[in-house]
PDB file of C-alpha atoms in Angstrom:
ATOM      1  CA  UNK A 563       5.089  36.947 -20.337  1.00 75.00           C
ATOM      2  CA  UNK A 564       8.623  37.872 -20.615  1.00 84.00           C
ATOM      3  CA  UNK A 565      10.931  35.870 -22.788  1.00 89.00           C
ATOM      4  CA  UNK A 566      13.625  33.991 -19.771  1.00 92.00           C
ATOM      5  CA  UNK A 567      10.086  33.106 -17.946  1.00 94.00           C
ATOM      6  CA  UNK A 568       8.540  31.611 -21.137  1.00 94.00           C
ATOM      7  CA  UNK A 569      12.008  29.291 -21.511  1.00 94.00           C
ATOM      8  CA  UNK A 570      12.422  28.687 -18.050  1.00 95.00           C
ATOM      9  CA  UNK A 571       9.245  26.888 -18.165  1.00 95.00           C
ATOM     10  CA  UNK A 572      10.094  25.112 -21.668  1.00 94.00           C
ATOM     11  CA  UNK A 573      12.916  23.842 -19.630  1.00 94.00           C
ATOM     12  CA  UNK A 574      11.046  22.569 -16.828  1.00 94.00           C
ATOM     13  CA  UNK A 575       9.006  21.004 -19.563  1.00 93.00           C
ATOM     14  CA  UNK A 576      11.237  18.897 -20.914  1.00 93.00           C
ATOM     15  CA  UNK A 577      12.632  17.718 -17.042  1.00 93.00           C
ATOM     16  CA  UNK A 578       9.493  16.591 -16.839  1.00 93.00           C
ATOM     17  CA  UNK A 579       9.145  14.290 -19.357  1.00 91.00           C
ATOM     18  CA  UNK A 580       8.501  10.687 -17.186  1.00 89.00           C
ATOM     19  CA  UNK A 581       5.228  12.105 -16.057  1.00 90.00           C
ATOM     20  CA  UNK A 582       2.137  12.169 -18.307  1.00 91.00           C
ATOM     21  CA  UNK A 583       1.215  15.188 -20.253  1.00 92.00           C
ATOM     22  CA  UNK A 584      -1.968  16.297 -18.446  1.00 91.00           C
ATOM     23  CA  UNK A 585      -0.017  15.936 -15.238  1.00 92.00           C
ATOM     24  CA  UNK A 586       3.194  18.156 -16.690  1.00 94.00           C
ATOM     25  CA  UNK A 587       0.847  20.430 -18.486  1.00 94.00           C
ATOM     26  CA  UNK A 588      -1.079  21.483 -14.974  1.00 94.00           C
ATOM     27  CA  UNK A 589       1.958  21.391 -13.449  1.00 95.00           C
ATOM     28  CA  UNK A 590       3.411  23.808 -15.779  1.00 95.00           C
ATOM     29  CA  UNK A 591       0.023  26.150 -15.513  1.00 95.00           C
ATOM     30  CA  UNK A 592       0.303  26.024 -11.643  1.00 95.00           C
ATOM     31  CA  UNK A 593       4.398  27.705 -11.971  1.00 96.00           C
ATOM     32  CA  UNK A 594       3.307  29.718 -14.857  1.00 95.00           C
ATOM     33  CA  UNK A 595       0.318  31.099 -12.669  1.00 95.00           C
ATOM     34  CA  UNK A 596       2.935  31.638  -9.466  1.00 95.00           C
ATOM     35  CA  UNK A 597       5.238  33.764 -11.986  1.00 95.00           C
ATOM     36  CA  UNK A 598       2.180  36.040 -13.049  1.00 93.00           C
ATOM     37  CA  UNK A 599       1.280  36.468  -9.725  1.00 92.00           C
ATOM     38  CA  UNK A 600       4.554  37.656  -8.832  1.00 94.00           C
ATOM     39  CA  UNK A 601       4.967  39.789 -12.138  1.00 92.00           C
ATOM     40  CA  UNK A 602       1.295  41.482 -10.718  1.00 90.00           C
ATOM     41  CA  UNK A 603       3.082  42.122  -7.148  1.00 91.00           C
ATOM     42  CA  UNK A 604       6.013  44.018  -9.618  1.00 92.00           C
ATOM     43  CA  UNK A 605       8.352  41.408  -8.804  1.00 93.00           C
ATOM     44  CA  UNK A 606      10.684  41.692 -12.107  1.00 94.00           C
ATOM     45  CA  UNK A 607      11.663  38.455 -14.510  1.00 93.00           C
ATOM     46  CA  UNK A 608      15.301  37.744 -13.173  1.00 93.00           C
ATOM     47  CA  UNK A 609      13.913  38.195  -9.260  1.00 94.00           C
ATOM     48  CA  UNK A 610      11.169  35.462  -9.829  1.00 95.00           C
ATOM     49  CA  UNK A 611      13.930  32.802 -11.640  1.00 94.00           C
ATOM     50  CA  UNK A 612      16.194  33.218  -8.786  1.00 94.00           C
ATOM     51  CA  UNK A 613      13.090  32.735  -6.357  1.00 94.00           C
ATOM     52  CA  UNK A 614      12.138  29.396  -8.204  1.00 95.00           C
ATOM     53  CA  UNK A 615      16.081  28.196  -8.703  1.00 94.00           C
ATOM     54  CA  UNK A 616      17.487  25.793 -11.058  1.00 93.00           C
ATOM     55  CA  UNK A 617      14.574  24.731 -13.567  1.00 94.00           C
ATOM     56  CA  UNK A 618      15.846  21.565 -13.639  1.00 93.00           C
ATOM     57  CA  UNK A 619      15.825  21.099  -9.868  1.00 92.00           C
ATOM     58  CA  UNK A 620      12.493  22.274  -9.284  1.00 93.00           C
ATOM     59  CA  UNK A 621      11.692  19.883 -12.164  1.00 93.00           C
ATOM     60  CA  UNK A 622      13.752  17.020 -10.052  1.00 91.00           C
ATOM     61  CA  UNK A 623      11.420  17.842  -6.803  1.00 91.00           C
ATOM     62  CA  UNK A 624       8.397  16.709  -8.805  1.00 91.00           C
ATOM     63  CA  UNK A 625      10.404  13.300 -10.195  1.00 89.00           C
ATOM     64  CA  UNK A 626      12.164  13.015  -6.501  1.00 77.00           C
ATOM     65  CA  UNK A 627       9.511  10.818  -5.136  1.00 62.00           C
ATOM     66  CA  UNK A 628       9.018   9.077  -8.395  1.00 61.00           C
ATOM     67  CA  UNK A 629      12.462   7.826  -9.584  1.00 56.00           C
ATOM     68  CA  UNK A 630      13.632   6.878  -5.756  1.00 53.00           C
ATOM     69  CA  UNK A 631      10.693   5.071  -5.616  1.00 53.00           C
ATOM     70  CA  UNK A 632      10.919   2.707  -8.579  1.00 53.00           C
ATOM     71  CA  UNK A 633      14.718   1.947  -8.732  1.00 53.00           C
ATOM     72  CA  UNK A 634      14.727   1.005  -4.973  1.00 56.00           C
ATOM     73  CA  UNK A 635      12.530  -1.569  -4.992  1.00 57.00           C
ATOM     74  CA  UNK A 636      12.649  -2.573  -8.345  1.00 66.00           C
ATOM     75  CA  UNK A 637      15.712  -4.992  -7.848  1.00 72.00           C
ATOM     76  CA  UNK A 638      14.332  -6.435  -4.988  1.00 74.00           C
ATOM     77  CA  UNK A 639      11.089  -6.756  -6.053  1.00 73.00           C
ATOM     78  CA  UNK A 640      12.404  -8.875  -9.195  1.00 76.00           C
ATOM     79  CA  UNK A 641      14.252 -11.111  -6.336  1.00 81.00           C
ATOM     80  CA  UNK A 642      10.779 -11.429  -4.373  1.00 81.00           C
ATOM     81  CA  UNK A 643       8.753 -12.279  -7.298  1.00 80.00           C
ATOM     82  CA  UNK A 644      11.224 -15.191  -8.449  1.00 83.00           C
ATOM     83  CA  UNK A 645      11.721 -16.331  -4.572  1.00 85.00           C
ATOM     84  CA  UNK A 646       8.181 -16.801  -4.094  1.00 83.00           C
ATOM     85  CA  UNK A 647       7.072 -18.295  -7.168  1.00 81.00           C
ATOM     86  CA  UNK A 648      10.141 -21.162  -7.525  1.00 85.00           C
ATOM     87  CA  UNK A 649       9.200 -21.705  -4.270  1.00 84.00           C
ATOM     88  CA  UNK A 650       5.403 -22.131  -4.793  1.00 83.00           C
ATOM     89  CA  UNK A 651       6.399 -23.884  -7.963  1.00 83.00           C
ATOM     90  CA  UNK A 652       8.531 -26.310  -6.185  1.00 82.00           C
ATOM     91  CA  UNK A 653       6.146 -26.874  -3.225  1.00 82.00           C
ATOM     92  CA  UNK A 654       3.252 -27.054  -4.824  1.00 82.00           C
ATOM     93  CA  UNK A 655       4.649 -29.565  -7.306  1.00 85.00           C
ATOM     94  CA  UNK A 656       4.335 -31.783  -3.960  1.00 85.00           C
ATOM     95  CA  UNK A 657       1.996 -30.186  -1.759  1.00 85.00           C
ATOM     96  CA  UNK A 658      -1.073 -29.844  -3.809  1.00 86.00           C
ATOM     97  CA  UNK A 659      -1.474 -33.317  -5.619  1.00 86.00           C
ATOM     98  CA  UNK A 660      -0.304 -34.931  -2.132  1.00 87.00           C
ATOM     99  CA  UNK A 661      -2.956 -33.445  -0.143  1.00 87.00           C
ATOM    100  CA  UNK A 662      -5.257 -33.063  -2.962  1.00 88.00           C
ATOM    101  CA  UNK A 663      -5.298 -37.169  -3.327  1.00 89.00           C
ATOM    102  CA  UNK A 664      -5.168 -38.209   0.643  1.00 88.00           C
ATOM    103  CA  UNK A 665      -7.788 -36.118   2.017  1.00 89.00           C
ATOM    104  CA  UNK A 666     -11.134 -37.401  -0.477  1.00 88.00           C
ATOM    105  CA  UNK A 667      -9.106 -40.496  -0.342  1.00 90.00           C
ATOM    106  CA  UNK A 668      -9.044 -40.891   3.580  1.00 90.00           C
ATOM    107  CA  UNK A 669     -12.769 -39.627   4.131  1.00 89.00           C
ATOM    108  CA  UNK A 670     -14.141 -42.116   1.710  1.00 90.00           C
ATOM    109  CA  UNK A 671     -11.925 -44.861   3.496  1.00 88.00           C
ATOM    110  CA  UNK A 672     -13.078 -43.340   7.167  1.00 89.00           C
ATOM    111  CA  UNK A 673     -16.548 -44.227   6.234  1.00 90.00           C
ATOM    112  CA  UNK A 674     -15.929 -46.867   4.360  1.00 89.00           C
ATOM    113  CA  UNK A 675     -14.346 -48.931   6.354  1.00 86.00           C
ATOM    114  CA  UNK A 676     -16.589 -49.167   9.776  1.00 88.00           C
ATOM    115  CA  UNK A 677     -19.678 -49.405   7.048  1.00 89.00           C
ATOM    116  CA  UNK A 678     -17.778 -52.743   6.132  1.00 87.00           C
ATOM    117  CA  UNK A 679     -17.405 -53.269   9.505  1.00 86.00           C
ATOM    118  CA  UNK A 680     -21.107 -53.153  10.231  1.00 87.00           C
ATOM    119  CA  UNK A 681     -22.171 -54.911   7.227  1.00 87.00           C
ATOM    120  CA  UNK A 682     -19.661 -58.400   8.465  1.00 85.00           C
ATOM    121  CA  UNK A 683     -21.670 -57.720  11.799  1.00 86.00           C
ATOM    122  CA  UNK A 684     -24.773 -57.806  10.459  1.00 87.00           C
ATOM    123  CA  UNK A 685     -24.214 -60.310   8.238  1.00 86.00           C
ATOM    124  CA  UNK A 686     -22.687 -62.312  11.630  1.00 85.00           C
ATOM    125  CA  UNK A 687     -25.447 -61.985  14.035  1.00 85.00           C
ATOM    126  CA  UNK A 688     -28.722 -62.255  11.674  1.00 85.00           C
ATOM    127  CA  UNK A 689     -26.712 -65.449   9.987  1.00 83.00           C
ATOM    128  CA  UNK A 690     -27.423 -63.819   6.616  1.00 81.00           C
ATOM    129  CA  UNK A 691     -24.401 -65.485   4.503  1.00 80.00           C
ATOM    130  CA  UNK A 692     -23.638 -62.882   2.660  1.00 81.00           C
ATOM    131  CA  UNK A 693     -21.224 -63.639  -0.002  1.00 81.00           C
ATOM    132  CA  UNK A 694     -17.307 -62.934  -0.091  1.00 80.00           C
ATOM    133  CA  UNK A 695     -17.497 -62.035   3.746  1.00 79.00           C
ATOM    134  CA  UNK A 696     -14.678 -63.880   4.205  1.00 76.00           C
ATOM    135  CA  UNK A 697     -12.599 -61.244   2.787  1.00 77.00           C
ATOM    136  CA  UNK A 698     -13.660 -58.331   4.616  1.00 79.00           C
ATOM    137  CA  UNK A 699     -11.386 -58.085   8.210  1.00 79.00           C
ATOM    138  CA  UNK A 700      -8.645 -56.737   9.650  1.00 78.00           C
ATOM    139  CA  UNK A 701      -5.369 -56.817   8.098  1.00 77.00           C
ATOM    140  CA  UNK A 702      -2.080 -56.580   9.791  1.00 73.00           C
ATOM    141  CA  UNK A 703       0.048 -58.058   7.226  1.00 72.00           C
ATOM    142  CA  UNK A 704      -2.092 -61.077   6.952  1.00 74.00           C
ATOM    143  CA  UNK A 705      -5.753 -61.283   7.918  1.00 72.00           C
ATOM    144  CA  UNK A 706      -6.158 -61.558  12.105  1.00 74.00           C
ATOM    145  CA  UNK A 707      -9.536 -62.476  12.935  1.00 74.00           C
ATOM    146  CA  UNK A 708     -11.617 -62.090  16.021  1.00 78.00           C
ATOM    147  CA  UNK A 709     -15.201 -61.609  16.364  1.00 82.00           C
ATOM    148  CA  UNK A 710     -16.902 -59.542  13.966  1.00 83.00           C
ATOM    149  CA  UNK A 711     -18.290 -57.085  16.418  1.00 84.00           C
ATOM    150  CA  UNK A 712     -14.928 -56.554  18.270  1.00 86.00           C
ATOM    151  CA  UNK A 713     -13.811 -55.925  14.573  1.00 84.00           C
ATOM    152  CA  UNK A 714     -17.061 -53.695  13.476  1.00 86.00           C
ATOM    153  CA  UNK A 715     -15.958 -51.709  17.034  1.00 88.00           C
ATOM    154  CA  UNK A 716     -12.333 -51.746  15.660  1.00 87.00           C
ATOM    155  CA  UNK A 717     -12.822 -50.707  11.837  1.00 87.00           C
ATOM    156  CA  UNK A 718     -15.152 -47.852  13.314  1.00 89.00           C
ATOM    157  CA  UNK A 719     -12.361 -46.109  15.841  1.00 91.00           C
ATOM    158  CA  UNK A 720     -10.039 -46.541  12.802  1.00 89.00           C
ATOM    159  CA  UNK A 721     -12.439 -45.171  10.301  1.00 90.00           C
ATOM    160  CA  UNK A 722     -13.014 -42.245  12.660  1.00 91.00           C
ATOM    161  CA  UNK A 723      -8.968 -41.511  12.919  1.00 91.00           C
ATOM    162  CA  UNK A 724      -9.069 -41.760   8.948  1.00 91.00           C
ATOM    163  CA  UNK A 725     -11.556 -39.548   8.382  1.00 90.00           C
ATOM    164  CA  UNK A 726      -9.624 -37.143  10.862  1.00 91.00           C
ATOM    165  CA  UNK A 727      -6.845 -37.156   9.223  1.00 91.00           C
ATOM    166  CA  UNK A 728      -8.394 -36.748   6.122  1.00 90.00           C
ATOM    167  CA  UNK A 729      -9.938 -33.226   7.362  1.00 91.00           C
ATOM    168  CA  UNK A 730      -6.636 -32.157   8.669  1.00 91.00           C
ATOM    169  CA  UNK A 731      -5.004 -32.442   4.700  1.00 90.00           C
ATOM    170  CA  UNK A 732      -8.231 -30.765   3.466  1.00 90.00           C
ATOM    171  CA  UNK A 733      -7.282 -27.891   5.780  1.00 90.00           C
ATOM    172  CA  UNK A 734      -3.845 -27.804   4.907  1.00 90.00           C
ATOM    173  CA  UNK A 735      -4.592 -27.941   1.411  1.00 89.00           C
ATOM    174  CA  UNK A 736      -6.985 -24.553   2.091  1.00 88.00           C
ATOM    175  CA  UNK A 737      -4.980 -23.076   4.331  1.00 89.00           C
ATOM    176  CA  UNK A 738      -1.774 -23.539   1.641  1.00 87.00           C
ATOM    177  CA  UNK A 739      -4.327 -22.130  -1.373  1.00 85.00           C
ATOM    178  CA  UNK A 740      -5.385 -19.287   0.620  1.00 85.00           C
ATOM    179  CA  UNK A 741      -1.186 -18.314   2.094  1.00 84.00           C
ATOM    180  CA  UNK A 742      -0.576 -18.452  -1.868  1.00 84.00           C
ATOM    181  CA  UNK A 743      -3.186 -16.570  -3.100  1.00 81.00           C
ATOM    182  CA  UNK A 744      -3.390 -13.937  -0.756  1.00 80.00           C
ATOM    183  CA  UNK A 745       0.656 -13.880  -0.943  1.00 80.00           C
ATOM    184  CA  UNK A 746       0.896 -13.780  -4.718  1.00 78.00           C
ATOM    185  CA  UNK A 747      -2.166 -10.847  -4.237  1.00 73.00           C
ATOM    186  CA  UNK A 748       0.179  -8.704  -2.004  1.00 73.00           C
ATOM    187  CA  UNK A 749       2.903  -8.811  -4.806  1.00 72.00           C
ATOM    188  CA  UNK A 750       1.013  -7.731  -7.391  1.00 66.00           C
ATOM    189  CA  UNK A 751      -0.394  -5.101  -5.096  1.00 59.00           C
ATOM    190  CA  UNK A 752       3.148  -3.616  -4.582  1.00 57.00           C
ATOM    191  CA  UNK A 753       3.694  -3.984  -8.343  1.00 53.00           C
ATOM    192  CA  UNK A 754       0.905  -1.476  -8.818  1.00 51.00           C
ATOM    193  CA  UNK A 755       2.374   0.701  -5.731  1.00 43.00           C
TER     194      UNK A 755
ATOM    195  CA  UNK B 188      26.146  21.906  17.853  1.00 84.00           C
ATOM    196  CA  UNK B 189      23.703  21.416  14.586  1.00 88.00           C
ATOM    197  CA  UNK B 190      20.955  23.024  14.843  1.00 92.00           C
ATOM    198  CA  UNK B 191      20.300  23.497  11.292  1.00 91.00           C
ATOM    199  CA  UNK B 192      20.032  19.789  10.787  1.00 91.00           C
ATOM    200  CA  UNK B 193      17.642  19.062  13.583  1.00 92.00           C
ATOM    201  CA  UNK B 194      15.204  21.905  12.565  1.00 92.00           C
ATOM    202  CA  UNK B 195      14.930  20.626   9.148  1.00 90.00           C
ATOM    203  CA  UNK B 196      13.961  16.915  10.223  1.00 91.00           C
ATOM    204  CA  UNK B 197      10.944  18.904  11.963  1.00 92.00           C
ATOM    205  CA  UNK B 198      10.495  20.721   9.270  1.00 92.00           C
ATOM    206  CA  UNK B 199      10.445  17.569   7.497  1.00 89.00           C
ATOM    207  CA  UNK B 200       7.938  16.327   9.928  1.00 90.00           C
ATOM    208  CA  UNK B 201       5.666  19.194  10.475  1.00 94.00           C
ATOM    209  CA  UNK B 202       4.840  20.596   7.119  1.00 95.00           C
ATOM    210  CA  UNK B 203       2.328  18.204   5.875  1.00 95.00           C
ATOM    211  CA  UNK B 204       0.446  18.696   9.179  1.00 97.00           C
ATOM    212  CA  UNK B 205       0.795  22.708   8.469  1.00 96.00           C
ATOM    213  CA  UNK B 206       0.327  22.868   4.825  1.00 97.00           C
ATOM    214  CA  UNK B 207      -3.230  20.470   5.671  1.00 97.00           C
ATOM    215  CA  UNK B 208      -4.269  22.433   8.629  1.00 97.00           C
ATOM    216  CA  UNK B 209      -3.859  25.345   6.588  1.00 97.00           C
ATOM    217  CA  UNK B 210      -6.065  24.836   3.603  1.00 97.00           C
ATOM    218  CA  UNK B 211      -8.701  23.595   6.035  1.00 97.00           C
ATOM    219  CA  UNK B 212      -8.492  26.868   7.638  1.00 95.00           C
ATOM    220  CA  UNK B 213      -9.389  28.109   4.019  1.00 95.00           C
ATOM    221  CA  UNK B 214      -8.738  27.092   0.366  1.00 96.00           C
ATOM    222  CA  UNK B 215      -5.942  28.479  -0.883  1.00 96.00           C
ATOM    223  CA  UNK B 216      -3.328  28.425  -3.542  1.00 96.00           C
ATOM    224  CA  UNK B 217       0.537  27.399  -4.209  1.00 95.00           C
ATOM    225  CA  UNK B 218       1.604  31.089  -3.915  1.00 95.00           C
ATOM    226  CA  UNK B 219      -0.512  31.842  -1.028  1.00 95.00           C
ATOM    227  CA  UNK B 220       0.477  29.017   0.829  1.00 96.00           C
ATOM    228  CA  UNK B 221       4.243  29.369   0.420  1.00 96.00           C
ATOM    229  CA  UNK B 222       3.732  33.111   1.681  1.00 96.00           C
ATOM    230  CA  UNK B 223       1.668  32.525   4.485  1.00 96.00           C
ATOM    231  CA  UNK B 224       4.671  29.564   5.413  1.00 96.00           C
ATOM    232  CA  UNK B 225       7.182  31.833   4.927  1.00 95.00           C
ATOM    233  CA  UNK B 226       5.909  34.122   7.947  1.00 95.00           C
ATOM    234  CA  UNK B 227       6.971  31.471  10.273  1.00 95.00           C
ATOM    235  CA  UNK B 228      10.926  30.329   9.670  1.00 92.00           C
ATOM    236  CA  UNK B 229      10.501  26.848  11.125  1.00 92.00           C
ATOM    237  CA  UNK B 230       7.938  25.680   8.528  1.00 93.00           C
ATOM    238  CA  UNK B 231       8.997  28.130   5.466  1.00 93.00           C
ATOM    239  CA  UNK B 232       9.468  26.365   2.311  1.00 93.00           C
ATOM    240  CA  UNK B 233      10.261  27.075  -1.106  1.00 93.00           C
ATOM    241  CA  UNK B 234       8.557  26.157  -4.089  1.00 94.00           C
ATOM    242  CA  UNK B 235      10.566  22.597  -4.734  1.00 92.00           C
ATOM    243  CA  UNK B 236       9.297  21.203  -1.649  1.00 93.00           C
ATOM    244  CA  UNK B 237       6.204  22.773  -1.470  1.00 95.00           C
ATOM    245  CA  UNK B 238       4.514  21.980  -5.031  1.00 95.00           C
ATOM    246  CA  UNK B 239       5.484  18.100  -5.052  1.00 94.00           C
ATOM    247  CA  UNK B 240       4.003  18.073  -1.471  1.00 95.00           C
ATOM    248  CA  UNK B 241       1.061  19.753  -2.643  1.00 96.00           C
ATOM    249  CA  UNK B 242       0.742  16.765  -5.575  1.00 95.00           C
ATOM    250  CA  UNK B 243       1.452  13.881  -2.950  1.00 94.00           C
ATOM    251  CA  UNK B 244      -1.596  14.843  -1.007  1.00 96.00           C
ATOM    252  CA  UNK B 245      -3.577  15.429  -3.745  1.00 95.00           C
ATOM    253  CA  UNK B 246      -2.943  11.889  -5.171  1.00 93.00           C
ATOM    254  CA  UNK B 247      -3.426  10.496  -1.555  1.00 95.00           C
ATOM    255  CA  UNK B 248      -6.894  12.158  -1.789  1.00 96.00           C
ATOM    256  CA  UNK B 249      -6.815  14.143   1.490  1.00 97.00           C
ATOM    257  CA  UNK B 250      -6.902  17.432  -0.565  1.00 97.00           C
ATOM    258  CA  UNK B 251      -8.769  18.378  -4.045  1.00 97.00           C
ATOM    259  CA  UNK B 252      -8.124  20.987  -6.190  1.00 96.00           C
ATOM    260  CA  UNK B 253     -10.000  23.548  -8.489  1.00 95.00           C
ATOM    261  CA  UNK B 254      -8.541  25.968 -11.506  1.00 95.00           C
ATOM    262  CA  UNK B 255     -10.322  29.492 -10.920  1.00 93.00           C
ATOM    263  CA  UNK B 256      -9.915  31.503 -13.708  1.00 89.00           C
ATOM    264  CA  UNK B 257      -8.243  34.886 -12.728  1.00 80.00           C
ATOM    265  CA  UNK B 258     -10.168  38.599 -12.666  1.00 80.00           C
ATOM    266  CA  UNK B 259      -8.984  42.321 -12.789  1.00 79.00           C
ATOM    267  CA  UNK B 260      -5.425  41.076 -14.437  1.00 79.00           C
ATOM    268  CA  UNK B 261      -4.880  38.235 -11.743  1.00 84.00           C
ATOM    269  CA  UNK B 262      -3.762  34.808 -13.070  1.00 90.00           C
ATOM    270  CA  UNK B 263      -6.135  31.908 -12.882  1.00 93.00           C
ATOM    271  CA  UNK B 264      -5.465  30.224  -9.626  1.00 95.00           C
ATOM    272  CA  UNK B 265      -5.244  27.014  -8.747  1.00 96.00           C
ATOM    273  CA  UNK B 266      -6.820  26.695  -5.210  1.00 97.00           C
ATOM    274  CA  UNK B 267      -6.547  23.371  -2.960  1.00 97.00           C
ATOM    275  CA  UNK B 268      -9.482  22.629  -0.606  1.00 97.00           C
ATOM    276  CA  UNK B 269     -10.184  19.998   2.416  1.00 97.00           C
ATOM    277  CA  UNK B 270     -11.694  16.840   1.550  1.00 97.00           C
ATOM    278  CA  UNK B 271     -13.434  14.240   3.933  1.00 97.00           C
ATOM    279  CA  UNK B 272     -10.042  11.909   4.195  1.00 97.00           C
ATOM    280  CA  UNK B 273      -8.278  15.049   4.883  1.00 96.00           C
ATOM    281  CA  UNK B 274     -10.155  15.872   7.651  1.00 97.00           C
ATOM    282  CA  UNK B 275      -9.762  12.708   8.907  1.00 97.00           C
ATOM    283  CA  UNK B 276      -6.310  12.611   8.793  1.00 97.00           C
ATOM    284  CA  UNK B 277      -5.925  15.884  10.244  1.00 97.00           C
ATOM    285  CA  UNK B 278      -7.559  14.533  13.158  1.00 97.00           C
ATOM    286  CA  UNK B 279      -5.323  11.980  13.381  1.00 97.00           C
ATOM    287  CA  UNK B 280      -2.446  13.712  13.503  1.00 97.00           C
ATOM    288  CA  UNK B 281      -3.979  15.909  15.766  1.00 97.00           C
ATOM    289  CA  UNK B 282      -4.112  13.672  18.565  1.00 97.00           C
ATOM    290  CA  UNK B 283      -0.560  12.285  17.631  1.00 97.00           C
ATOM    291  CA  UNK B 284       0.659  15.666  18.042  1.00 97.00           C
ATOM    292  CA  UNK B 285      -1.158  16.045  21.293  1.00 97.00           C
ATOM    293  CA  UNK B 286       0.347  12.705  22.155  1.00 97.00           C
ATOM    294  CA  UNK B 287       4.213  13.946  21.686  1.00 96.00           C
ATOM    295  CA  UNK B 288       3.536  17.395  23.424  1.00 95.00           C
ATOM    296  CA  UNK B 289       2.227  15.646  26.395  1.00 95.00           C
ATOM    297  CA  UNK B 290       5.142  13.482  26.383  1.00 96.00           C
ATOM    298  CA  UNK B 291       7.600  15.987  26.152  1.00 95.00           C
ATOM    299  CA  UNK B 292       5.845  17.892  28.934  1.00 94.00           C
ATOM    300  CA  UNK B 293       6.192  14.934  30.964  1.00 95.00           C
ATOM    301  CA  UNK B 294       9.149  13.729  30.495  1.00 95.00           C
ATOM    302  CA  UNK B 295      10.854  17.427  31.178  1.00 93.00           C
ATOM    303  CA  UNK B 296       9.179  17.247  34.369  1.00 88.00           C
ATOM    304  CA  UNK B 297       6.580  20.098  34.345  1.00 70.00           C
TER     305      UNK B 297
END
């Protein structure tokens, strides 16, 4: 091949530096094979330069999408990445260990409470004297008493509402794992973009 | 009036949905392709936009490519063919295309 062909693509070559050999090399072959084919139509060395333009431009088309595409985001991304996780850090500081602690902690007093409940009534009705029943009632400040099946009846609506509301902070708890997760899962997916 | 300007955001546009319909027509090469492009002013192209273009869709998968080594003093060629996705997504744009040209019909009242 002629001589201003042969440096035209050197030039090229060294445009093309950000992108990985094999990539530059085939990308090289596939303007060296456009040249020959033109050289084959009779299409003479200075004819075929003007055709492709500036080396460095045609070089620049290849980088184009490339280099606009990193230093846009890049900035922003950097501003994403630190919103979300001080913001994760910060919430879940609270969030987690909150919910994490009330909802075992309000299903085991949902059922434990009526189960209280029912044992006093038992213990009422078959006369069974079961020890330290004294101590099991309901509290509202100080200890209100009434009869121990109105209070079995009572500790078992309020176990139920419990034990709702202990669901409700398991959900939240998922639902806040999941938003993260799949959240922090999107970012790195744009990372790798 | 700017013409110029208007034509080249079709060009813009269009040439994807050309360059793809084209190699599923047949498989064919940079060189060809620009040629066969440069038949038809609205979608010509040189080889700065043509080339990267040809890479995009090659990394999105919707073309694949093959080096065939050249006989009789021709250069080995690189050739592009159709894949699967690429059919797909010509089909897709297909309809979108028929989509706009129905639109435009309608809306100028023919």
């Amino acid at each position: 091949m002629e001589k201003v062909l042969d440096e035209y693509l050197e030039k090229m070559e060294k445009y093309l530096k950000p992108i990985p050999v094999s990539e530059r090399v085939d990308i090289i072959n596939e303007i060296k094979s456009e040249m020959q084919e033109l050289q084959c139509n009779g299409v003479p060395a200075e004819t075929i330069i003007e055709r492709l333009g500036n080396p460095k431009d045609l070089a620049k088309a290849y980088l184009g999408d490339l280099l606009s595409k990193e230093s846009r985001f890049r900035w922003n991304r950097f501003l994403t990445v630190c919103a979300f996780y001080s913001l994760v850090g910060f919430s879940g500081m609270f969030v987690i260990p909150c919910l994490g602690i009330i909802a075992p902690a309000f299903i085991v007093l949902g059922i434990g409470a009526p189960v209280l409940g029912a044992v006093k009534m038992i213990d009422y009705i078959f006369n069974l004297n079961i020890p330290y029943m004294e101590n099991i009632g309901i509290s509202l400040g100080e200890m209100v008493t009434f009869n121990p099946v109105t209070e079995f009846i009572i500790s078992l609506i309020v176990g139920v509402l419990i034990c709702l509301a202990g669901r409700i902070a398991w959900k939240l708890l998922v639902l806040y794992c999941r938003k993260i997760s799949k959240t922090a899962g999107r970012l790195s997916y744009e990372e790798r973009e | 009036m700017n013409i110029e300007e208007w034509k080249s955001q079709i060009k813009r546009g269009t040439l994807e949905f050309c360059i793809l319909l084209l190699i599923r027509q047949q498989s064919s090469y940079g060189y060809e392709i620009i040629s066969i492009l440069d038949k038809y002013p609205i979608i010509a192209a040189k080889e700065n936009t043509i080339y990267p273009l040809l890479r995009r869709l090659l990394k999105e998968e919707y073309i694949s490519s093959s080096w065939q080594e050249g006989t009789e003093g021709l250069p080995p060629r690189k050739y592009y063919s159709i894949t699967d996705k690429g059919q797909e997504y010509i089909g897709a744009m297909s309809a979108e295309w028929e989509n706009l040209l129905d639109a435009i019909k309608e809306i100028k009242g023919e």
